[in-house]
Amino acid sequence: MSGAGWAAVAGDGAAGAAAGGGCLAANDWICGEYVRSRAPELLEATGQHVWITVVSVLIGVAVAFPLALLVRARPAFAGPVLGLTTLLYAVPSLAMFSLLLPVFGLSAALVVTGLVLYSLTILVRNILAGLAAVPQETREAARGMGYGPGRLLWEVELPLALPALMAGVRMATVSTVALTTVGALVDHGGLGTLIMGGLQSNFKAQVLTASLLCVLLAVTADVLLLGVQRLLTPWARSTGRAGRPRGRAGLRARAGEAG
């Protein structure tokens, strides 16, 4: 269902509430009857919210990673890349969507593109921070063991940079969950469309329920990503007495030093 459809549902729901009984007729903020009667609309809006968030973050990572590698390989690009991503993040969402409107029209692609641009400043900086935190002696040990640039990046540097990278993904995801609601301005805001429709029709139960679902989505996404981070970086939880990472990357570093 489109955002306009959800807005119409909100208006119909508010009108129906006045003719009904119970918490809907009283237009209470907390109303279990609303959740039961409008479960399909809530699920559809939540599904769209999750879809837009996931696609935006995945594309953001795919764009930010090569940008971070470019900045690391060519430090002269650091100023322009970091400056541009910071500038994009500072653009108000309404202005951003308006600038993208001639290209994408009133579509989900407009919202996704805007969210990707907003995520870049967080992702690029965290990827760079993670790669910069890899100990130089670990790189030298890997090179001594015959690791080329590509293998060094994927098998040594990236695993050690994962904590910072995942921290960036978590921040970008939570931020994207919040910013997706602004997509209601172009009828593709997931739960934000329900919130806006509820505000326009003074449908209190819809406003509160959709808002709580947004908060729940953000918290759930953060917890899930934290769990993924802990699974992918066991050495971050169990360091040796010297503070070195355990696991494959740490074993390689120590093997190189022993050699």
CSV table of N, CA, C and O in Angstrom, one decimal, residues 106-211:
chain,number,residue,atom,x,y,z
A,106,LEU,N,8.6,10.8,-7.1
A,106,LEU,CA,8.1,10.3,-5.8
A,106,LEU,C,8.2,8.8,-5.7
A,106,LEU,O,7.2,8.1,-6.0
A,107,SER,N,9.3,8.3,-5.4
A,107,SER,CA,9.5,6.9,-5.3
A,107,SER,C,10.4,6.5,-4.1
A,107,SER,O,11.0,7.3,-3.5
A,108,ALA,N,10.4,5.2,-3.9
A,108,ALA,CA,11.2,4.6,-2.8
A,108,ALA,C,12.7,4.9,-3.1
A,108,ALA,O,13.5,5.1,-2.1
A,109,ALA,N,13.1,4.9,-4.4
A,109,ALA,CA,14.5,5.2,-4.7
A,109,ALA,C,14.9,6.5,-4.2
A,109,ALA,O,16.1,6.7,-3.9
A,110,LEU,N,14.0,7.5,-4.2
A,110,LEU,CA,14.4,8.8,-3.7
A,110,LEU,C,14.8,8.8,-2.2
A,110,LEU,O,15.8,9.3,-1.8
A,111,VAL,N,14.0,8.0,-1.5
A,111,VAL,CA,14.2,7.9,0.0
A,111,VAL,C,15.5,7.1,0.2
A,111,VAL,O,16.3,7.5,1.0
A,112,VAL,N,15.7,6.0,-0.5
A,112,VAL,CA,16.9,5.2,-0.3
A,112,VAL,C,18.1,6.0,-0.7
A,112,VAL,O,19.1,5.9,0.1
A,113,THR,N,18.1,6.7,-1.8
A,113,THR,CA,19.3,7.5,-2.2
A,113,THR,C,19.6,8.5,-1.1
A,113,THR,O,20.8,8.7,-0.8
A,114,GLY,N,18.6,9.2,-0.6
A,114,GLY,CA,18.9,10.2,0.4
A,114,GLY,C,19.5,9.6,1.7
A,114,GLY,O,20.4,10.1,2.3
A,115,LEU,N,19.0,8.4,2.1
A,115,LEU,CA,19.5,7.8,3.3
A,115,LEU,C,20.9,7.3,3.1
A,115,LEU,O,21.7,7.3,4.0
A,116,VAL,N,21.2,6.8,1.9
A,116,VAL,CA,22.6,6.3,1.6
A,116,VAL,C,23.5,7.5,1.7
A,116,VAL,O,24.6,7.4,2.3
A,117,LEU,N,23.2,8.7,1.2
A,117,LEU,CA,24.0,9.8,1.3
A,117,LEU,C,24.3,10.3,2.7
A,117,LEU,O,25.4,10.6,3.1
A,118,TYR,N,23.2,10.1,3.5
A,118,TYR,CA,23.3,10.5,5.0
A,118,TYR,C,24.2,9.5,5.7
A,118,TYR,O,24.9,9.9,6.6
A,119,SER,N,24.3,8.3,5.3
A,119,SER,CA,25.0,7.2,6.0
A,119,SER,C,26.5,7.3,5.7
A,119,SER,O,27.3,6.8,6.5
A,120,LEU,N,26.9,8.0,4.6
A,120,LEU,CA,28.3,7.9,4.2
A,120,LEU,C,29.3,8.5,5.2
A,120,LEU,O,30.4,8.0,5.4
A,121,THR,N,28.9,9.6,5.8
A,121,THR,CA,29.9,10.3,6.7
A,121,THR,C,30.2,9.4,7.9
A,121,THR,O,31.3,9.3,8.4
A,122,ILE,N,29.2,8.6,8.4
A,122,ILE,CA,29.4,7.7,9.5
A,122,ILE,C,30.3,6.5,9.1
A,122,ILE,O,31.2,6.1,9.7
A,123,LEU,N,29.9,5.9,8.0
A,123,LEU,CA,30.5,4.7,7.5
A,123,LEU,C,32.0,4.9,7.1
A,123,LEU,O,32.9,4.1,7.4
A,124,VAL,N,32.2,5.9,6.3
A,124,VAL,CA,33.5,6.2,5.8
A,124,VAL,C,34.5,6.5,6.9
A,124,VAL,O,35.6,5.9,7.0
A,125,ARG,N,34.1,7.3,7.9
A,125,ARG,CA,35.0,7.6,9.0
A,125,ARG,C,35.3,6.4,9.9
A,125,ARG,O,36.4,6.2,10.3
A,126,ASN,N,34.3,5.5,10.1
A,126,ASN,CA,34.5,4.4,10.9
A,126,ASN,C,35.4,3.3,10.2
A,126,ASN,O,36.2,2.6,10.9
A,127,ILE,N,35.2,3.2,8.9
A,127,ILE,CA,36.0,2.2,8.2
A,127,ILE,C,37.5,2.7,8.2
A,127,ILE,O,38.4,1.9,8.5
A,128,LEU,N,37.7,4.0,8.0
A,128,LEU,CA,39.0,4.5,8.1
A,128,LEU,C,39.6,4.4,9.5
A,128,LEU,O,40.8,4.0,9.6
A,129,ALA,N,38.8,4.6,10.5
A,129,ALA,CA,39.3,4.5,11.9
A,129,ALA,C,39.7,3.0,12.2
A,129,ALA,O,40.7,2.8,12.8
A,130,GLY,N,38.9,2.1,11.7
A,130,GLY,CA,39.2,0.7,11.9
A,130,GLY,C,40.5,0.2,11.2
A,130,GLY,O,41.3,-0.5,11.8
A,131,LEU,N,40.7,0.7,10.0
A,131,LEU,CA,41.9,0.3,9.3
A,131,LEU,C,43.1,0.9,9.9
A,131,LEU,O,44.2,0.3,9.9
A,132,ALA,N,43.0,2.2,10.3
A,132,ALA,CA,44.1,2.9,10.9
A,132,ALA,C,44.5,2.3,12.2
A,132,ALA,O,45.7,2.4,12.7
A,133,ALA,N,43.6,1.6,12.9
A,133,ALA,CA,43.9,1.0,14.2
A,133,ALA,C,44.6,-0.3,14.1
A,133,ALA,O,45.1,-0.8,15.2
A,134,VAL,N,44.8,-0.9,12.9
A,134,VAL,CA,45.5,-2.1,12.8
A,134,VAL,C,47.0,-1.9,13.1
A,134,VAL,O,47.6,-1.0,12.5
A,135,PRO,N,47.6,-2.6,14.0
A,135,PRO,CA,49.0,-2.4,14.4
A,135,PRO,C,49.9,-2.5,13.1
A,135,PRO,O,49.8,-3.5,12.4
A,136,GLN,N,50.9,-1.6,13.0
A,136,GLN,CA,51.8,-1.7,11.9
A,136,GLN,C,52.6,-3.0,11.9
A,136,GLN,O,52.9,-3.6,10.9
A,137,GLU,N,53.0,-3.5,13.1
A,137,GLU,CA,53.8,-4.7,13.2
A,137,GLU,C,53.0,-5.9,12.7
A,137,GLU,O,53.6,-6.8,12.2
A,138,THR,N,51.7,-5.8,12.8
A,138,THR,CA,50.8,-6.9,12.3
A,138,THR,C,50.9,-6.9,10.8
A,138,THR,O,51.0,-8.0,10.2
A,139,ARG,N,50.8,-5.8,10.2
A,139,ARG,CA,51.0,-5.7,8.7
A,139,ARG,C,52.3,-6.2,8.3
A,139,ARG,O,52.4,-6.9,7.3
A,140,GLU,N,53.4,-5.8,9.0
A,140,GLU,CA,54.7,-6.2,8.6
A,140,GLU,C,54.9,-7.7,8.7
A,140,GLU,O,55.5,-8.3,7.9
A,141,ALA,N,54.3,-8.3,9.8
A,141,ALA,CA,54.4,-9.7,10.0
A,141,ALA,C,53.7,-10.4,8.8
A,141,ALA,O,54.2,-11.4,8.3
A,142,ALA,N,52.5,-9.9,8.4
A,142,ALA,CA,51.8,-10.6,7.3
A,142,ALA,C,52.5,-10.4,6.0
A,142,ALA,O,52.6,-11.4,5.2
A,143,ARG,N,53.1,-9.3,5.8
A,143,ARG,CA,53.9,-9.1,4.5
A,143,ARG,C,55.1,-10.1,4.6
A,143,ARG,O,55.5,-10.6,3.5
A,144,GLY,N,55.7,-10.3,5.7
A,144,GLY,CA,56.8,-11.2,5.8
A,144,GLY,C,56.4,-12.6,5.6
A,144,GLY,O,57.3,-13.4,5.2
A,145,MET,N,55.2,-12.9,5.8
A,145,MET,CA,54.7,-14.3,5.5
A,145,MET,C,54.2,-14.4,4.1
A,145,MET,O,53.6,-15.4,3.7
A,146,GLY,N,54.4,-13.4,3.2
A,146,GLY,CA,54.1,-13.5,1.8
A,146,GLY,C,52.7,-13.0,1.5
A,146,GLY,O,52.2,-13.2,0.3
A,147,TYR,N,52.1,-12.2,2.3
A,147,TYR,CA,50.7,-11.7,2.0
A,147,TYR,C,50.9,-10.5,1.1
A,147,TYR,O,51.6,-9.6,1.3
A,148,GLY,N,50.1,-10.5,0.0
A,148,GLY,CA,50.0,-9.4,-1.0
A,148,GLY,C,49.0,-8.4,-0.4
A,148,GLY,O,48.3,-8.6,0.6
A,149,PRO,N,48.9,-7.2,-1.1
A,149,PRO,CA,48.0,-6.2,-0.7
A,149,PRO,C,46.6,-6.6,-0.5
A,149,PRO,O,45.9,-6.3,0.5
A,150,GLY,N,46.0,-7.4,-1.5
A,150,GLY,CA,44.7,-7.9,-1.4
A,150,GLY,C,44.4,-8.8,-0.3
A,150,GLY,O,43.5,-8.7,0.5
A,151,ARG,N,45.3,-9.8,-0.2
A,151,ARG,CA,45.2,-10.8,0.9
A,151,ARG,C,45.4,-10.2,2.3
A,151,ARG,O,44.7,-10.5,3.2
A,152,LEU,N,46.3,-9.2,2.3
A,152,LEU,CA,46.5,-8.5,3.6
A,152,LEU,C,45.3,-7.7,4.0
A,152,LEU,O,44.9,-7.8,5.2
A,153,LEU,N,44.6,-7.1,3.1
A,153,LEU,CA,43.4,-6.4,3.4
A,153,LEU,C,42.3,-7.3,3.9
A,153,LEU,O,41.7,-7.0,4.9
A,154,TRP,N,42.0,-8.3,3.1
A,154,TRP,CA,40.8,-9.1,3.4
A,154,TRP,C,41.0,-10.1,4.6
A,154,TRP,O,40.0,-10.4,5.3
A,155,GLU,N,42.2,-10.6,4.7
A,155,GLU,CA,42.4,-11.6,5.8
A,155,GLU,C,43.1,-11.1,7.0
A,155,GLU,O,43.0,-11.9,8.0
A,156,VAL,N,43.6,-10.0,7.0
A,156,VAL,CA,44.3,-9.4,8.2
A,156,VAL,C,43.7,-8.1,8.7
A,156,VAL,O,43.2,-8.0,9.8
A,157,GLU,N,43.7,-7.1,7.8
A,157,GLU,CA,43.3,-5.8,8.2
A,157,GLU,C,41.8,-5.7,8.5
A,157,GLU,O,41.3,-5.2,9.5
A,158,LEU,N,41.0,-6.2,7.5
A,158,LEU,CA,39.5,-6.1,7.7
A,158,LEU,C,39.0,-6.9,9.0
A,158,LEU,O,38.2,-6.3,9.7
A,159,PRO,N,39.5,-8.1,9.3
A,159,PRO,CA,39.1,-8.7,10.5
A,159,PRO,C,39.4,-7.9,11.7
A,159,PRO,O,38.6,-7.8,12.7
A,160,LEU,N,40.6,-7.3,11.8
A,160,LEU,CA,41.0,-6.5,12.9
A,160,LEU,C,40.2,-5.1,12.9
A,160,LEU,O,40.0,-4.5,14.0
A,161,ALA,N,39.7,-4.7,11.8
A,161,ALA,CA,39.0,-3.4,11.7
A,161,ALA,C,37.5,-3.6,11.9
A,161,ALA,O,36.8,-2.6,12.0
A,162,LEU,N,37.1,-4.9,12.1
A,162,LEU,CA,35.6,-5.1,12.2
A,162,LEU,C,35.0,-4.4,13.4
A,162,LEU,O,33.8,-4.0,13.2
A,163,PRO,N,35.6,-4.4,14.5
A,163,PRO,CA,34.9,-3.7,15.6
A,163,PRO,C,34.5,-2.2,15.3
A,163,PRO,O,33.3,-1.8,15.5
A,164,ALA,N,35.4,-1.5,14.7
A,164,ALA,CA,35.1,-0.1,14.3
A,164,ALA,C,34.1,-0.1,13.2
A,164,ALA,O,33.2,0.8,13.1
A,165,LEU,N,34.3,-1.0,12.2
A,165,LEU,CA,33.4,-1.0,11.1
A,165,LEU,C,32.0,-1.3,11.5
A,165,LEU,O,31.0,-0.7,11.1
A,166,MET,N,31.8,-2.3,12.4
A,166,MET,CA,30.5,-2.7,12.8
A,166,MET,C,29.9,-1.6,13.7
A,166,MET,O,28.6,-1.4,13.7
A,167,ALA,N,30.7,-0.9,14.5
A,167,ALA,CA,30.2,0.2,15.2
A,167,ALA,C,29.6,1.3,14.3
A,167,ALA,O,28.5,1.8,14.6
A,168,GLY,N,30.3,1.5,13.2
A,168,GLY,CA,29.7,2.4,12.2
A,168,GLY,C,28.4,1.9,11.6
A,168,GLY,O,27.5,2.7,11.4
A,169,VAL,N,28.4,0.6,11.3
A,169,VAL,CA,27.2,0.1,10.7
A,169,VAL,C,26.0,0.2,11.7
A,169,VAL,O,24.9,0.5,11.3
A,170,ARG,N,26.3,0.0,12.9
A,170,ARG,CA,25.2,0.1,14.0
A,170,ARG,C,24.7,1.5,14.1
A,170,ARG,O,23.5,1.7,14.1
A,171,MET,N,25.6,2.5,14.1
A,171,MET,CA,25.2,3.9,14.2
A,171,MET,C,24.4,4.3,12.9
A,171,MET,O,23.4,5.0,13.0
A,172,ALA,N,24.9,3.8,11.8
A,172,ALA,CA,24.2,4.2,10.5
A,172,ALA,C,22.9,3.6,10.4
A,172,ALA,O,21.9,4.2,9.9
A,173,THR,N,22.7,2.3,10.9
A,173,THR,CA,21.4,1.6,10.9
A,173,THR,C,20.4,2.3,11.8
A,173,THR,O,19.3,2.6,11.4
A,174,VAL,N,20.8,2.6,13.0
A,174,VAL,CA,19.9,3.3,13.9
A,174,VAL,C,19.5,4.7,13.4
A,174,VAL,O,18.3,5.1,13.5
A,175,SER,N,20.5,5.4,12.8
A,175,SER,CA,20.2,6.7,12.2
A,175,SER,C,19.2,6.6,11.1
A,175,SER,O,18.3,7.4,10.9
A,176,THR,N,19.4,5.5,10.3
A,176,THR,CA,18.6,5.3,9.1
A,176,THR,C,17.1,4.9,9.5
A,176,THR,O,16.2,5.4,8.8
A,177,VAL,N,17.0,4.1,10.5
A,177,VAL,CA,15.7,3.8,11.0
A,177,VAL,C,14.9,5.1,11.4
A,177,VAL,O,13.7,5.2,11.0
A,178,ALA,N,15.6,6.0,12.0
A,178,ALA,CA,14.9,7.3,12.4
A,178,ALA,C,14.7,8.1,11.2
A,178,ALA,O,13.6,8.7,11.0
A,179,LEU,N,15.6,8.2,10.3
A,179,LEU,CA,15.5,9.1,9.1
A,179,LEU,C,14.5,8.6,8.1
A,179,LEU,O,13.9,9.3,7.3
A,180,THR,N,14.2,7.3,8.1
A,180,THR,CA,13.3,6.7,7.1
A,180,THR,C,11.9,7.3,7.3
A,180,THR,O,11.1,7.4,6.4
A,181,THR,N,11.6,7.7,8.6
A,181,THR,CA,10.2,8.2,8.8
A,181,THR,C,10.0,9.5,8.1
A,181,THR,O,8.9,9.9,7.7
A,182,VAL,N,11.1,10.2,7.7
A,182,VAL,CA,11.0,11.5,7.0
A,182,VAL,C,10.5,11.2,5.6
A,182,VAL,O,10.0,12.0,4.9
A,183,GLY,N,10.7,9.9,5.1
A,183,GLY,CA,10.2,9.6,3.8
A,183,GLY,C,8.7,9.7,3.6
A,183,GLY,O,8.2,9.6,2.5
A,184,ALA,N,8.0,9.9,4.8
A,184,ALA,CA,6.6,10.1,4.7
A,184,ALA,C,6.2,11.3,3.9
A,184,ALA,O,5.1,11.5,3.3
A,185,LEU,N,7.2,12.3,3.8
A,185,LEU,CA,7.0,13.5,3.0
A,185,LEU,C,6.7,13.1,1.5
A,185,LEU,O,6.1,13.9,0.8
A,186,VAL,N,7.3,12.0,1.1
A,186,VAL,CA,7.1,11.6,-0.3
A,186,VAL,C,6.3,10.3,-0.4
A,186,VAL,O,6.4,9.5,-1.4
A,187,ASP,N,5.6,10.0,0.6
A,187,ASP,CA,4.7,8.8,0.7
A,187,ASP,C,5.4,7.5,0.7
A,187,ASP,O,4.9,6.4,0.3
A,188,HIS,N,6.7,7.5,1.1
A,188,HIS,CA,7.5,6.2,1.3
A,188,HIS,C,8.3,6.3,2.6
A,188,HIS,O,9.5,6.2,2.6
A,189,GLY,N,7.5,6.4,3.7
A,189,GLY,CA,8.2,6.5,4.9
A,189,GLY,C,8.0,5.4,5.9
A,189,GLY,O,8.3,5.5,7.1
A,190,GLY,N,7.4,4.3,5.4
A,190,GLY,CA,7.1,3.2,6.3
A,190,GLY,C,6.2,3.6,7.5
A,190,GLY,O,5.2,4.2,7.3
A,191,LEU,N,6.7,3.4,8.7
A,191,LEU,CA,6.0,3.8,9.9
A,191,LEU,C,5.8,5.3,10.0
A,191,LEU,O,4.9,5.8,10.6
A,192,GLY,N,6.7,6.0,9.4
A,192,GLY,CA,6.6,7.5,9.4
A,192,GLY,C,5.3,8.0,8.7
A,192,GLY,O,4.7,9.0,9.1
A,193,THR,N,4.9,7.2,7.7
A,193,THR,CA,3.7,7.6,7.0
A,193,THR,C,2.5,7.4,7.9
A,193,THR,O,1.5,8.3,7.9
A,194,LEU,N,2.5,6.4,8.7
A,194,LEU,CA,1.4,6.2,9.7
A,194,LEU,C,1.4,7.3,10.8
A,194,LEU,O,0.4,7.8,11.2
A,195,ILE,N,2.6,7.7,11.2
A,195,ILE,CA,2.8,8.7,12.2
A,195,ILE,C,2.2,10.1,11.6
A,195,ILE,O,1.4,10.7,12.3
A,196,MET,N,2.6,10.4,10.4
A,196,MET,CA,2.1,11.6,9.8
A,196,MET,C,0.6,11.6,9.6
A,196,MET,O,-0.1,12.6,9.9
A,197,GLY,N,0.1,10.5,9.1
A,197,GLY,CA,-1.3,10.3,8.9
A,197,GLY,C,-2.1,10.5,10.2
A,197,GLY,O,-3.1,11.1,10.3
A,198,GLY,N,-1.5,9.9,11.3
A,198,GLY,CA,-2.2,10.0,12.6
A,198,GLY,C,-2.2,11.4,13.1
A,198,GLY,O,-3.1,11.8,13.8
A,199,LEU,N,-1.1,12.1,12.9
A,199,LEU,CA,-1.0,13.5,13.4
A,199,LEU,C,-2.0,14.4,12.6
A,199,LEU,O,-2.6,15.2,13.2
A,200,GLN,N,-2.1,14.1,11.3
A,200,GLN,CA,-3.0,14.9,10.5
A,200,GLN,C,-4.5,14.7,10.9
A,200,GLN,O,-5.3,15.6,10.8
A,201,SER,N,-4.8,13.5,11.4
A,201,SER,CA,-6.2,13.2,11.7
A,201,SER,C,-6.4,13.1,13.2
A,201,SER,O,-7.5,12.8,13.7
A,202,ASN,N,-5.4,13.5,14.0
A,202,ASN,CA,-5.4,13.4,15.5
A,202,ASN,C,-5.8,12.0,16.0
A,202,ASN,O,-6.6,11.9,16.9
A,203,PHE,N,-5.2,11.0,15.3
A,203,PHE,CA,-5.5,9.6,15.7
A,203,PHE,C,-4.4,9.2,16.7
A,203,PHE,O,-3.3,8.8,16.3
A,204,LYS,N,-4.6,9.4,18.0
A,204,LYS,CA,-3.6,9.2,19.0
A,204,LYS,C,-3.0,7.8,19.0
A,204,LYS,O,-1.8,7.6,19.1
A,205,ALA,N,-3.8,6.8,19.0
A,205,ALA,CA,-3.3,5.4,19.1
A,205,ALA,C,-2.4,5.1,17.9
A,205,ALA,O,-1.4,4.4,18.1
A,206,GLN,N,-2.7,5.6,16.7
A,206,GLN,CA,-1.8,5.3,15.6
A,206,GLN,C,-0.5,6.0,15.7
A,206,GLN,O,0.6,5.4,15.4
A,207,VAL,N,-0.5,7.3,16.2
A,207,VAL,CA,0.8,8.0,16.4
A,207,VAL,C,1.6,7.3,17.4
A,207,VAL,O,2.8,7.1,17.1
A,208,LEU,N,1.1,6.9,18.5
A,208,LEU,CA,1.9,6.3,19.6
A,208,LEU,C,2.4,4.9,19.2
A,208,LEU,O,3.5,4.6,19.3
A,209,THR,N,1.5,4.1,18.6
A,209,THR,CA,1.9,2.7,18.2
A,209,THR,C,3.0,2.8,17.1
A,209,THR,O,4.0,2.0,17.2
A,210,ALA,N,2.8,3.6,16.1
A,210,ALA,CA,3.8,3.6,15.0
A,210,ALA,C,5.2,4.2,15.6
A,210,ALA,O,6.2,3.7,15.2
A,211,SER,N,5.1,5.1,16.5
A,211,SER,CA,6.3,5.7,17.1
A,211,SER,C,7.0,4.6,17.9
A,211,SER,O,8.3,4.5,17.9
